[in-house]
mmCIF file of C-alpha atoms in Angstrom:
data_model
loop_
_atom_site.group_PDB
_atom_site.id
_atom_site.type_symbol
_atom_site.label_atom_id
_atom_site.label_comp_id
_atom_site.label_asym_id
_atom_site.label_seq_id
_atom_site.Cartn_x
_atom_site.Cartn_y
_atom_site.Cartn_z
ATOM 1 C CA MET A 1 104.640 100.029 91.569
ATOM 2 C CA LYS A 2 101.238 100.483 93.213
ATOM 3 C CA ILE A 3 101.032 99.569 96.898
ATOM 4 C CA VAL A 4 97.842 99.414 98.944
ATOM 5 C CA ALA A 5 98.479 99.628 102.697
ATOM 6 C CA LEU A 6 95.612 98.926 105.069
ATOM 7 C CA CYS A 7 94.909 101.364 107.905
ATOM 8 C CA TYR A 8 92.574 100.369 110.727
ATOM 9 C CA GLU A 9 91.682 101.594 114.213
ATOM 10 C CA GLY A 10 94.266 100.782 116.876
ATOM 11 C CA MET A 11 96.930 99.487 114.518
ATOM 12 C CA THR A 12 100.604 99.636 115.502
ATOM 13 C CA LEU A 13 102.076 102.742 113.906
ATOM 14 C CA LEU A 14 105.588 101.392 113.406
ATOM 15 C CA ASP A 15 104.227 98.373 111.519
ATOM 16 C CA LEU A 16 102.941 100.806 108.912
ATOM 17 C CA VAL A 17 105.706 103.398 108.958
ATOM 18 C CA GLY A 18 108.721 101.043 108.928
ATOM 19 C CA PRO A 19 107.987 99.371 105.592
ATOM 20 C CA THR A 20 106.452 102.374 103.860
ATOM 21 C CA GLN A 21 109.418 104.591 104.798
ATOM 22 C CA VAL A 22 111.678 102.123 102.977
ATOM 23 C CA TRP A 23 109.280 101.834 100.043
ATOM 24 C CA SER A 24 109.124 105.605 99.656
ATOM 25 C CA PHE A 25 112.617 105.389 98.118
ATOM 26 C CA LEU A 26 111.541 102.946 95.404
ATOM 27 C CA PRO A 27 111.440 104.280 91.836
ATOM 28 C CA ASP A 28 107.979 105.275 90.584
ATOM 29 C CA VAL A 29 106.261 103.937 93.693
ATOM 30 C CA GLN A 30 102.738 105.003 94.594
ATOM 31 C CA ILE A 31 101.252 104.127 97.984
ATOM 32 C CA GLN A 32 97.582 104.305 98.869
ATOM 33 C CA TYR A 33 96.862 104.283 102.603
ATOM 34 C CA VAL A 34 93.395 102.778 102.705
ATOM 35 C CA ALA A 35 90.852 102.766 105.541
ATOM 36 C CA PRO A 36 87.398 101.164 105.719
ATOM 37 C CA GLN A 37 85.487 104.421 106.040
ATOM 38 C CA ASP A 38 86.796 107.273 108.209
ATOM 39 C CA LEU A 39 90.136 108.437 106.842
ATOM 40 C CA ARG A 40 91.432 109.576 110.242
ATOM 41 C CA VAL A 41 92.643 106.450 112.019
ATOM 42 C CA ALA A 42 93.842 106.153 115.610
ATOM 43 C CA THR A 43 96.970 104.102 116.305
ATOM 44 C CA ASP A 44 98.068 102.272 119.418
ATOM 45 C CA CYS A 45 100.667 104.901 120.354
ATOM 46 C CA GLY A 46 98.151 107.760 120.323
ATOM 47 C CA LEU A 47 99.353 109.417 117.103
ATOM 48 C CA PRO A 48 96.608 109.259 114.462
ATOM 49 C CA VAL A 49 97.252 108.814 110.757
ATOM 50 C CA THR A 50 95.162 110.048 107.861
ATOM 51 C CA ALA A 51 94.460 107.526 105.147
ATOM 52 C CA THR A 52 94.497 108.721 101.555
ATOM 53 C CA HIS A 53 91.678 106.516 100.276
ATOM 54 C CA SER A 54 88.614 104.615 101.428
ATOM 55 C CA PHE A 55 87.821 101.056 100.425
ATOM 56 C CA GLY A 56 85.502 102.369 97.734
ATOM 57 C CA ASP A 57 88.144 104.270 95.784
ATOM 58 C CA ALA A 58 91.259 102.142 96.344
ATOM 59 C CA TRP A 59 93.040 100.469 93.443
ATOM 60 C CA GLU A 60 91.355 97.222 92.459
ATOM 61 C CA ALA A 61 94.558 95.544 91.239
ATOM 62 C CA PRO A 62 97.575 96.798 93.219
ATOM 63 C CA ASP A 63 101.019 95.348 92.741
ATOM 64 C CA VAL A 64 101.396 94.978 96.511
ATOM 65 C CA LEU A 65 98.785 94.465 99.224
ATOM 66 C CA PHE A 66 100.160 95.185 102.699
ATOM 67 C CA VAL A 67 98.774 94.855 106.219
ATOM 68 C CA GLY A 68 100.515 95.782 109.464
ATOM 69 C CA GLY A 69 99.613 94.487 112.899
ATOM 70 C CA GLY A 70 98.376 95.479 116.302
ATOM 71 C CA GLY A 71 97.139 93.844 119.484
ATOM 72 C CA LYS A 72 93.418 93.318 120.027
ATOM 73 C CA PRO A 73 92.637 95.684 117.093
ATOM 74 C CA ALA A 74 94.332 93.204 114.737
ATOM 75 C CA LEU A 75 92.064 90.452 116.041
ATOM 76 C CA ASP A 76 89.095 92.768 115.533
ATOM 77 C CA ALA A 77 90.228 93.472 111.958
ATOM 78 C CA ALA A 78 90.551 89.740 111.356
ATOM 79 C CA ALA A 79 86.871 89.418 112.307
ATOM 80 C CA ASP A 80 85.632 92.537 110.469
ATOM 81 C CA PRO A 81 83.649 91.530 107.329
ATOM 82 C CA ARG A 82 84.391 94.854 105.599
ATOM 83 C CA ILE A 83 88.142 94.432 105.995
ATOM 84 C CA GLN A 84 88.070 90.745 105.092
ATOM 85 C CA ASP A 85 86.011 91.332 101.942
ATOM 86 C CA PHE A 86 88.326 94.146 100.883
ATOM 87 C CA LEU A 87 91.469 92.075 101.380
ATOM 88 C CA ARG A 88 90.037 89.129 99.468
ATOM 89 C CA SER A 89 88.968 91.308 96.545
ATOM 90 C CA ARG A 90 92.381 93.023 96.270
ATOM 91 C CA GLY A 91 94.279 89.852 97.125
ATOM 92 C CA GLU A 92 92.792 88.076 94.112
ATOM 93 C CA ARG A 93 94.483 90.597 91.824
ATOM 94 C CA ALA A 94 97.608 91.702 93.729
ATOM 95 C CA SER A 95 100.989 90.412 92.607
ATOM 96 C CA TRP A 96 102.349 90.375 96.169
ATOM 97 C CA ILE A 97 100.537 89.655 99.444
ATOM 98 C CA THR A 98 102.502 91.010 102.398
ATOM 99 C CA SER A 99 102.283 91.684 106.116
ATOM 100 C CA VAL A 100 104.247 92.631 109.211
ATOM 101 C CA CYS A 101 103.655 91.483 112.790
ATOM 102 C CA THR A 102 100.065 90.406 113.502
ATOM 103 C CA GLY A 103 99.031 91.659 110.099
ATOM 104 C CA SER A 104 99.595 88.018 109.197
ATOM 105 C CA LEU A 105 96.580 87.085 111.357
ATOM 106 C CA ILE A 106 94.415 89.460 109.339
ATOM 107 C CA MET A 107 95.710 88.029 106.069
ATOM 108 C CA ALA A 108 95.255 84.474 107.344
ATOM 109 C CA ALA A 109 91.662 85.208 108.348
ATOM 110 C CA ALA A 110 91.030 86.317 104.772
ATOM 111 C CA GLY A 111 92.462 83.035 103.493
ATOM 112 C CA LEU A 112 95.332 84.795 101.747
ATOM 113 C CA TYR A 113 98.040 82.757 103.482
ATOM 114 C CA ASP A 114 96.431 79.366 102.958
ATOM 115 C CA GLY A 115 99.109 76.938 101.786
ATOM 116 C CA TYR A 116 101.938 79.391 102.496
ATOM 117 C CA ARG A 117 104.539 79.821 105.194
ATOM 118 C CA ALA A 118 104.328 83.110 107.117
ATOM 119 C CA ALA A 119 105.995 84.989 109.967
ATOM 120 C CA THR A 120 104.341 86.985 112.729
ATOM 121 C CA TYR A 121 105.002 88.577 116.115
ATOM 122 C CA TRP A 122 106.533 86.048 118.520
ATOM 123 C CA GLY A 123 103.596 86.359 120.912
ATOM 124 C CA ALA A 124 101.103 85.515 118.153
ATOM 125 C CA ARG A 125 102.686 82.424 116.599
ATOM 126 C CA GLU A 126 100.180 80.051 118.195
ATOM 127 C CA MET A 127 97.299 82.208 116.971
ATOM 128 C CA LEU A 128 98.663 82.146 113.428
ATOM 129 C CA ALA A 129 99.098 78.383 113.610
ATOM 130 C CA GLY A 130 95.433 78.217 114.626
ATOM 131 C CA TYR A 131 94.565 79.313 111.086
ATOM 132 C CA GLY A 132 96.393 76.275 109.730
ATOM 133 C CA ILE A 133 99.379 78.354 108.615
ATOM 134 C CA ASP A 134 102.931 76.988 108.527
ATOM 135 C CA VAL A 135 104.484 79.470 110.969
ATOM 136 C CA SER A 136 107.996 80.788 110.371
ATOM 137 C CA GLU A 137 110.196 82.170 113.152
ATOM 138 C CA GLU A 138 112.247 84.137 110.623
ATOM 139 C CA ARG A 139 112.604 87.892 110.822
ATOM 140 C CA VAL A 140 111.407 88.020 107.200
ATOM 141 C CA CYS A 141 109.747 85.076 105.479
ATOM 142 C CA ILE A 142 109.487 84.875 101.682
ATOM 143 C CA ASP A 143 107.315 82.108 100.274
ATOM 144 C CA ARG A 144 106.696 82.617 96.571
ATOM 145 C CA ASN A 145 104.629 85.818 96.291
ATOM 146 C CA ARG A 146 103.876 86.005 100.012
ATOM 147 C CA ILE A 147 106.278 88.052 102.154
ATOM 148 C CA SER A 148 105.769 88.476 105.879
ATOM 149 C CA GLY A 149 107.748 90.045 108.692
ATOM 150 C CA GLY A 150 108.031 89.404 112.402
ATOM 151 C CA GLY A 151 106.974 91.822 115.095
ATOM 152 C CA ILE A 152 106.963 95.624 114.921
ATOM 153 C CA THR A 153 110.638 96.587 114.398
ATOM 154 C CA ALA A 154 110.972 93.780 111.854
ATOM 155 C CA GLY A 155 109.044 96.086 109.518
ATOM 156 C CA ILE A 156 112.271 97.852 108.556
ATOM 157 C CA ASP A 157 114.024 94.557 107.808
ATOM 158 C CA PHE A 158 110.911 93.519 105.895
ATOM 159 C CA GLY A 159 110.927 96.747 103.880
ATOM 160 C CA LEU A 160 114.591 96.330 102.952
ATOM 161 C CA ALA A 161 114.129 92.648 102.119
ATOM 162 C CA THR A 162 111.178 93.346 99.835
ATOM 163 C CA ALA A 163 112.988 96.197 98.096
ATOM 164 C CA ALA A 164 115.949 93.904 97.447
ATOM 165 C CA HIS A 165 113.705 91.042 96.323
ATOM 166 C CA TRP A 166 111.915 93.249 93.818
ATOM 167 C CA PHE A 167 114.764 95.459 92.605
ATOM 168 C CA GLY A 168 117.985 93.605 93.481
ATOM 169 C CA ASP A 169 120.433 93.456 96.373
ATOM 170 C CA ASP A 170 122.144 96.688 95.346
ATOM 171 C CA THR A 171 118.870 98.487 96.027
ATOM 172 C CA GLY A 172 118.635 96.915 99.463
ATOM 173 C CA ARG A 173 122.205 97.872 100.299
ATOM 174 C CA LEU A 174 121.616 101.442 99.151
ATOM 175 C CA PHE A 175 118.417 101.907 101.128
ATOM 176 C CA GLU A 176 119.982 100.407 104.250
ATOM 177 C CA LEU A 177 122.723 103.024 104.067
ATOM 178 C CA VAL A 178 120.364 105.894 103.235
ATOM 179 C CA LEU A 179 118.289 104.959 106.284
ATOM 180 C CA GLU A 180 121.447 104.538 108.397
ATOM 181 C CA TYR A 181 120.001 101.220 109.454
ATOM 182 C CA ALA A 182 122.690 99.852 111.768
ATOM 183 C CA PRO A 183 120.806 98.643 114.854
ATOM 184 C CA GLN A 184 122.662 98.259 118.130
ATOM 185 C CA PRO A 185 120.108 96.969 120.648
ATOM 186 C CA PRO A 186 121.187 98.084 124.121
ATOM 187 C CA PHE A 187 120.055 94.917 125.910
ATOM 188 C CA GLY A 188 119.996 92.148 123.314
ATOM 189 C CA THR A 189 116.674 90.745 124.515
ATOM 190 C CA GLY A 190 114.672 91.344 121.345
ATOM 191 C CA ARG A 191 113.637 87.722 120.753
ATOM 192 C CA PRO A 192 112.243 85.167 123.220
ATOM 193 C CA GLU A 193 115.287 82.923 122.952
ATOM 194 C CA LEU A 194 117.567 85.847 123.876
ATOM 195 C CA ALA A 195 115.680 87.060 126.944
ATOM 196 C CA ASP A 196 116.173 85.931 130.534
ATOM 197 C CA GLU A 197 113.297 84.081 132.164
ATOM 198 C CA LYS A 198 112.057 87.011 134.261
ATOM 199 C CA THR A 199 111.960 89.393 131.282
ATOM 200 C CA LEU A 200 110.259 86.799 129.114
ATOM 201 C CA ARG A 201 107.646 86.037 131.752
ATOM 202 C CA THR A 202 106.806 89.739 132.162
ATOM 203 C CA ALA A 203 106.691 90.250 128.398
ATOM 204 C CA ARG A 204 104.292 87.336 127.980
ATOM 205 C CA THR A 205 101.975 88.860 130.575
ATOM 206 C CA MET A 206 102.084 92.215 128.782
ATOM 207 C CA THR A 207 101.404 90.768 125.343
ATOM 208 C CA GLU A 208 98.554 88.587 126.573
ATOM 209 C CA ALA A 209 96.928 91.705 128.062
ATOM 210 C CA VAL A 210 97.357 93.630 124.789
ATOM 211 C CA PHE A 211 95.501 90.951 122.838
ATOM 212 C CA GLN A 212 92.653 90.984 125.353
ATOM 213 C CA GLN A 213 92.076 94.740 125.634
#
């Protein structure tokens, strides 16, 4: 299985690492981490990543095309002609079009989610709907050959769900155990409907600022 994962300036590191850590256990998997030009890419947590390929030498027909999210940098990527042209060219040939968090906005801008249902970060659902997309509030949304995950930490759920979808539930169960994925959130406020009003109000202010930076 050949996977092309987009890397771009300011992206959210966990959006990239969560799914690809799961996928690294898949049999015969190859992952290209692809950047527009400079291979060294800054992330929003300050830890840079080094892409393995540029747009010019990435696979033309990957099995999986994947994009993670970010705040304002995701909006910038959605408006970047180089990134949009690359996604359209690979999306025409890829068997699976996938995203996590606001990566769905980048895919939607490229027209790759037209006519499909897709998930995104809770703070970006209205923006995704603005592209005419049928927005899902699911942690992982599978609509035919489009698979999308919710925000940031949903990348691990997304990775496990895709592995199971492609290789069977036994594979998903195995990888979940190998990763010791047994989350126990200390506060239980990880979705808007679970948070108290004060926490939600503060979180909305924070996320709005992130998209405007």
